[in-house]
Tab-separated table of C-alpha atoms in Angstrom:
chain	number	residue	atom	x	y	z
G	1	MET	CA	-54.591	-5.729	-63.683
G	2	ILE	CA	-52.792	-7.117	-60.185
G	3	MET	CA	-49.825	-6.213	-61.456
G	4	LYS	CA	-50.477	-2.534	-61.846
G	5	SER	CA	-52.518	-2.439	-58.583
G	6	PHE	CA	-49.686	-3.867	-56.477
G	7	LYS	CA	-47.133	-0.914	-56.645
G	8	PRO	CA	-49.498	1.622	-54.848
G	9	LEU	CA	-50.539	-1.099	-52.447
G	10	TYR	CA	-46.984	-1.735	-51.529
G	11	THR	CA	-45.838	1.894	-51.191
G	12	THR	CA	-49.199	2.577	-49.181
G	13	LEU	CA	-47.976	-0.526	-46.883
G	14	LEU	CA	-44.362	0.795	-46.242
G	15	LEU	CA	-45.640	4.137	-45.882
G	16	ALA	CA	-47.972	2.986	-42.949
G	17	ILE	CA	-45.137	1.011	-41.202
G	18	SER	CA	-42.766	3.914	-41.445
G	19	LEU	CA	-45.331	6.150	-39.807
G	20	LEU	CA	-46.369	3.537	-37.300
G	21	MET	CA	-42.916	3.175	-36.386
G	22	MET	CA	-42.346	6.831	-36.064
G	23	ALA	CA	-45.271	6.662	-34.083
G	24	CYS	CA	-44.355	4.282	-31.546
G	25	GLU	CA	-41.032	5.905	-30.773
G	26	GLU	CA	-40.406	6.264	-27.348
G	27	LYS	CA	-37.466	7.592	-25.248
G	28	ILE	CA	-36.607	5.284	-22.799
G	29	GLU	CA	-34.530	5.844	-19.554
G	30	LEU	CA	-32.554	2.662	-17.805
G	31	LYS	CA	-33.337	2.673	-13.991
G	32	VAL	CA	-30.657	1.713	-12.216
G	33	PRO	CA	-31.209	1.492	-8.347
G	34	ASP	CA	-29.286	3.801	-6.332
G	35	HIS	CA	-27.155	1.035	-4.545
G	36	GLN	CA	-25.565	0.459	-8.132
G	37	LEU	CA	-24.453	4.075	-8.585
G	38	SER	CA	-21.769	4.010	-5.714
G	39	ILE	CA	-19.984	0.756	-6.458
G	40	LEU	CA	-15.873	1.095	-5.444
G	41	VAL	CA	-14.099	1.656	-8.822
G	42	VAL	CA	-10.119	0.334	-8.235
G	43	ASP	CA	-7.200	1.055	-10.417
G	44	GLY	CA	-3.997	0.031	-8.824
G	45	MET	CA	-0.341	-1.980	-9.667
G	46	ILE	CA	3.052	-2.498	-8.280
G	47	THR	CA	5.886	-2.929	-10.655
G	48	SER	CA	9.677	-4.320	-10.508
G	49	ASP	CA	10.391	-0.382	-10.175
G	50	THR	CA	12.040	1.402	-7.509
G	51	THR	CA	9.155	4.328	-7.512
G	52	THR	CA	6.438	5.909	-6.247
G	53	HIS	CA	3.173	3.147	-7.183
G	54	HIS	CA	-0.131	4.405	-7.290
G	55	VAL	CA	-3.469	2.976	-6.640
G	56	PHE	CA	-6.961	4.933	-7.623
G	57	LEU	CA	-10.015	5.036	-6.106
G	58	SER	CA	-13.374	6.267	-7.679
G	59	LEU	CA	-17.371	5.201	-7.540
G	60	THR	CA	-19.391	4.295	-10.131
G	61	GLY	CA	-21.857	6.887	-11.272
G	62	SER	CA	-25.214	7.323	-13.617
G	63	PHE	CA	-24.826	6.389	-16.745
G	64	TYR	CA	-26.516	9.675	-17.941
G	65	MET	CA	-23.592	11.935	-15.807
G	66	ASP	CA	-21.432	13.698	-17.850
G	67	GLU	CA	-18.868	15.013	-15.410
G	68	ILE	CA	-16.225	12.851	-13.858
G	69	THR	CA	-17.279	9.630	-11.385
G	70	PRO	CA	-16.857	10.868	-7.792
G	71	ARG	CA	-13.288	10.235	-6.387
G	72	VAL	CA	-13.021	8.232	-3.221
G	73	SER	CA	-10.980	10.450	-0.378
G	74	GLY	CA	-10.387	9.599	3.293
G	75	ALA	CA	-9.845	5.470	2.507
G	76	GLN	CA	-6.941	3.226	4.264
G	77	VAL	CA	-5.403	1.686	1.817
G	78	SER	CA	-1.611	-0.782	2.250
G	79	ILE	CA	-0.228	-3.233	0.103
G	80	SER	CA	0.934	-6.111	1.556
G	81	ASP	CA	3.581	-9.356	0.390
G	82	ASN	CA	3.769	-12.960	1.386
G	83	LEU	CA	7.321	-12.155	2.846
G	84	GLY	CA	5.853	-9.816	5.741
G	85	ASN	CA	6.309	-6.517	4.136
G	86	VAL	CA	3.725	-3.855	4.519
G	87	PHE	CA	3.639	-0.610	1.990
G	88	PRO	CA	0.783	1.933	3.638
G	89	LEU	CA	-0.183	4.272	1.176
G	90	THR	CA	-1.025	8.057	1.826
G	91	GLU	CA	-3.208	9.987	-0.086
G	92	GLY	CA	-1.382	12.654	-1.887
G	93	SER	CA	-4.919	13.950	-3.759
G	94	PRO	CA	-8.466	12.948	-3.947
G	95	GLY	CA	-8.702	9.395	-4.867
G	96	ILE	CA	-4.799	8.860	-5.581
G	97	TYR	CA	-3.008	6.894	-2.809
G	98	GLN	CA	0.542	6.207	-3.086
G	99	THR	CA	3.342	4.501	-1.581
G	100	GLN	CA	7.060	5.803	-0.658
G	101	PRO	CA	9.272	6.010	-3.307
G	102	ASP	CA	11.793	3.784	-2.577
G	103	VAL	CA	9.111	0.665	-3.079
G	104	TYR	CA	9.821	-2.139	-5.218
G	105	GLY	CA	8.060	-5.424	-6.467
G	106	GLN	CA	9.829	-8.982	-6.796
G	107	VAL	CA	9.262	-11.476	-9.563
G	108	GLY	CA	7.658	-14.792	-7.642
G	109	VAL	CA	6.266	-12.658	-5.021
G	110	THR	CA	2.306	-12.303	-3.999
G	111	TYR	CA	0.859	-9.140	-3.018
G	112	THR	CA	-2.020	-8.394	-1.432
G	113	LEU	CA	-3.960	-4.436	-1.938
G	114	HIS	CA	-6.197	-3.738	1.455
G	115	ILE	CA	-8.688	-1.054	1.283
G	116	VAL	CA	-10.828	-0.214	3.762
G	117	HIS	CA	-13.696	2.677	3.134
G	118	GLU	CA	-16.753	3.273	5.135
G	119	GLY	CA	-16.466	0.391	7.013
G	120	LYS	CA	-15.956	-2.049	4.234
G	121	THR	CA	-13.071	-4.152	3.189
G	122	TYR	CA	-11.820	-5.170	0.061
G	123	GLN	CA	-8.993	-7.029	-1.152
G	124	ALA	CA	-6.775	-8.369	-4.572
G	125	THR	CA	-3.828	-10.292	-4.778
G	126	SER	CA	-1.751	-10.703	-7.864
G	127	THR	CA	1.808	-12.773	-7.818
G	128	MET	CA	4.587	-10.568	-10.017
G	129	LYS	CA	5.592	-13.014	-13.050
G	130	ARG	CA	8.714	-12.966	-14.817
G	131	ASN	CA	9.172	-10.772	-17.557
G	132	ALA	CA	11.249	-11.492	-21.372
G	133	PRO	CA	14.209	-9.523	-21.788
G	134	ILE	CA	14.741	-7.380	-24.843
G	135	ASP	CA	17.415	-7.123	-26.721
G	136	SER	CA	17.293	-4.066	-28.672
G	137	LEU	CA	14.755	-1.935	-30.650
G	138	SER	CA	14.936	-0.874	-34.713
G	139	GLN	CA	12.241	0.936	-36.514
G	140	ARG	CA	10.423	0.971	-39.998
G	141	TRP	CA	9.564	4.027	-42.032
G	142	ASP	CA	5.725	3.330	-42.989
G	143	PRO	CA	5.308	5.029	-46.482
G	144	MET	CA	2.141	4.896	-46.616
G	145	LEU	CA	1.643	6.686	-42.952
G	146	GLU	CA	4.721	8.939	-43.010
G	147	TYR	CA	6.221	7.908	-39.564
G	148	TYR	CA	8.066	5.025	-37.964
G	149	ARG	CA	6.935	1.981	-36.481
G	150	ILE	CA	8.790	0.407	-33.482
G	151	LEU	CA	10.192	-3.247	-33.635
G	152	LEU	CA	11.069	-5.324	-30.833
G	153	TYR	CA	13.706	-7.914	-29.826
G	154	GLY	CA	14.422	-10.782	-27.623
G	155	GLN	CA	14.246	-14.438	-26.520
G	156	GLU	CA	11.021	-15.629	-25.272
G	157	PRO	CA	11.224	-17.986	-22.172
G	158	ALA	CA	9.724	-21.391	-22.607
G	159	GLY	CA	6.679	-21.852	-20.820
G	160	LYS	CA	3.169	-20.936	-22.084
G	161	GLY	CA	1.729	-19.040	-19.743
G	162	ASP	CA	3.272	-15.543	-20.158
G	163	CYS	CA	1.451	-12.310	-21.034
G	164	TYR	CA	2.569	-9.025	-21.998
G	165	MET	CA	2.151	-5.060	-22.397
G	166	TRP	CA	3.872	-2.456	-23.812
G	167	HIS	CA	3.867	0.919	-22.620
G	168	LEU	CA	5.552	3.330	-25.335
G	169	TYR	CA	7.182	6.797	-24.249
G	170	ARG	CA	8.415	9.623	-26.792
G	171	ASN	CA	11.114	11.745	-25.512
G	172	GLY	CA	10.014	11.152	-21.890
G	173	VAL	CA	6.390	11.664	-22.159
G	174	ARG	CA	3.962	8.395	-22.164
G	175	VAL	CA	1.904	8.144	-25.465
G	176	THR	CA	0.315	5.028	-24.543
G	177	TYR	CA	-1.838	6.811	-22.117
G	178	ASN	CA	-5.219	4.956	-22.011
G	179	ILE	CA	-6.091	1.227	-22.682
G	180	ALA	CA	-6.573	2.158	-26.646
G	181	LYS	CA	-2.994	2.274	-26.760
G	182	VAL	CA	-1.172	-0.341	-24.911
G	183	MET	CA	-0.050	-3.269	-26.839
G	184	VAL	CA	-1.061	-6.785	-25.011
G	185	THR	CA	-0.285	-10.290	-25.655
G	186	ASP	CA	0.172	-13.804	-24.650
G	187	ASP	CA	2.456	-16.076	-25.782
G	188	ASN	CA	0.104	-18.893	-27.152
G	189	PHE	CA	2.159	-18.856	-30.480
G	190	ILE	CA	5.456	-17.326	-29.636
G	191	ASP	CA	6.351	-19.553	-26.684
G	192	GLY	CA	10.136	-20.052	-26.699
G	193	ASN	CA	10.943	-18.419	-29.714
G	194	TYR	CA	12.678	-15.694	-30.432
G	195	ILE	CA	10.980	-12.391	-31.145
G	196	ASN	CA	12.473	-10.883	-34.518
G	197	GLY	CA	11.209	-7.530	-34.557
G	198	PHE	CA	7.540	-7.698	-33.180
G	199	GLU	CA	5.707	-4.310	-33.654
G	200	VAL	CA	4.895	-2.811	-30.257
G	201	ASP	CA	2.698	0.187	-31.875
G	202	TRP	CA	0.437	-2.209	-33.747
G	203	TRP	CA	-2.642	-1.418	-31.835
G	204	ALA	CA	-2.735	2.218	-31.735
G	205	ASN	CA	-0.974	2.789	-35.220
G	206	ASP	CA	-1.230	6.973	-35.020
G	207	PHE	CA	2.086	8.110	-32.828
G	208	ASN	CA	3.574	9.545	-35.412
G	209	PHE	CA	6.992	8.767	-34.635
G	210	GLN	CA	9.713	10.953	-36.599
G	211	SER	CA	13.379	11.093	-36.896
G	212	GLY	CA	15.119	12.778	-33.695
G	213	ASP	CA	12.682	11.024	-31.387
G	214	THR	CA	13.858	9.099	-28.411
G	215	ILE	CA	11.557	6.365	-28.032
G	216	THR	CA	11.767	4.024	-24.597
G	217	VAL	CA	9.409	0.862	-24.457
G	218	ALA	CA	8.479	-0.136	-20.959
G	219	GLN	CA	7.548	-3.945	-21.623
G	220	HIS	CA	5.239	-4.955	-18.440
G	221	SER	CA	4.712	-9.159	-17.335
G	222	LEU	CA	0.966	-9.589	-17.146
G	223	THR	CA	-1.011	-11.992	-14.976
G	224	ARG	CA	-3.628	-14.087	-16.868
G	225	GLU	CA	-6.534	-12.332	-15.145
G	226	ALA	CA	-4.748	-8.518	-15.960
G	227	TYR	CA	-4.378	-9.669	-19.719
G	228	ASP	CA	-8.025	-10.821	-19.630
G	229	PHE	CA	-9.240	-7.397	-17.908
G	230	ILE	CA	-7.172	-5.088	-20.420
G	231	LEU	CA	-8.540	-6.916	-23.162
G	232	ALA	CA	-12.144	-7.044	-22.042
G	233	VAL	CA	-11.535	-2.939	-21.436
G	234	PHE	CA	-10.356	-2.855	-25.292
G	235	THR	CA	-12.949	-4.693	-26.579
G	236	GLU	CA	-15.437	-2.602	-24.544
G	237	HIS	CA	-14.065	0.806	-25.410
G	238	ASN	CA	-14.172	-0.174	-29.204
G	239	GLY	CA	-16.846	-2.368	-29.498
G	240	GLY	CA	-15.878	-5.621	-30.044
G	241	MET	CA	-16.238	-7.613	-33.268
G	242	GLY	CA	-18.322	-6.306	-35.836
G	243	GLY	CA	-19.266	-3.044	-33.447
G	244	MET	CA	-21.207	-5.268	-31.203
G	245	ARG	CA	-20.564	-4.830	-27.435
G	246	PRO	CA	-19.399	-7.820	-24.806
G	247	PRO	CA	-22.694	-9.007	-23.182
G	248	ALA	CA	-21.281	-9.462	-20.116
G	249	ASN	CA	-19.680	-7.031	-16.911
G	250	LEU	CA	-15.930	-6.339	-17.128
G	251	PRO	CA	-14.390	-8.997	-15.129
G	252	SER	CA	-12.577	-7.901	-11.857
G	253	ASN	CA	-10.333	-9.024	-9.206
G	254	ILE	CA	-11.590	-6.779	-6.261
G	255	SER	CA	-13.807	-8.678	-3.381
G	256	ASN	CA	-16.746	-7.572	-1.892
G	257	GLY	CA	-18.502	-6.369	-5.030
G	258	ALA	CA	-16.051	-3.738	-6.018
G	259	LYS	CA	-15.072	-2.925	-10.158
G	260	GLY	CA	-11.301	-2.612	-11.338
G	261	LEU	CA	-7.873	-3.891	-11.030
G	262	PHE	CA	-5.164	-4.682	-8.929
G	263	HIS	CA	-1.745	-6.253	-10.145
G	264	ALA	CA	1.583	-6.703	-10.024
G	265	SER	CA	4.204	-6.460	-13.055
G	266	ALA	CA	7.712	-7.028	-13.864
G	267	VAL	CA	8.966	-4.014	-16.058
G	268	ASN	CA	11.833	-4.163	-18.785
G	269	TYR	CA	12.895	-1.002	-20.615
G	270	ALA	CA	14.817	-0.275	-23.991
G	271	THR	CA	15.284	2.978	-25.454
G	272	ARG	CA	16.671	3.989	-29.164
G	273	VAL	CA	16.947	7.338	-30.871
G	274	LEU	CA	15.406	7.533	-33.883
G	275	ASP	CA	17.735	7.706	-37.295
């Protein structure tokens, strides 16, 4: 008798709980103070290449906004080094500031980004670290994916603390167009070893490189804070382990409450035509 009456009661309770949960469902909108909707966001880098270097300035926006976040125009932007050089940047288009095309960075030199916007001053400092040489590239056909993977060879210098980032180009066009496509690593497990065929496209794994493609690998040295920043962005973008997002805000090396990253990077290149 008890067992016969238990099942209907159990079903009734489940139905009641379900209806209660549905009845209690409420649309929640986050209330963010207005002053937190206009924080300066910085994305800037100087490399060892002799080229035009860029700094991108924008503002944070509402959690619910669908449009592109506002670009910051009219700021005063420059980069200086500890050797006494100052490189002014001009605004080429809204929010995009650029150096002259003959500017280049040097390993061991410290660079400071200066920004003045609406009466506030922001700064960030980064020292350009050494880079490992690239001896050569090779290719590996992946029969499951039906395209080539790119392998890198070279001697990693002794002494822990080196970090690296790889950008990839197919026929002169960069395919690592966002953080989710860029491979980064530190030298914790490879310090002082010869790198004998490291897959620099391992993270993205979807470039579809085919025979006849000209592939260029740009290997960047990274500071530890730049490495940590890129890993944090990658984790935030992909949801972290098990789909759980990190509990903290992204790191930043910009002063005065601004967000983002400015860093110096030495770059080495290698090119291979896939056969």
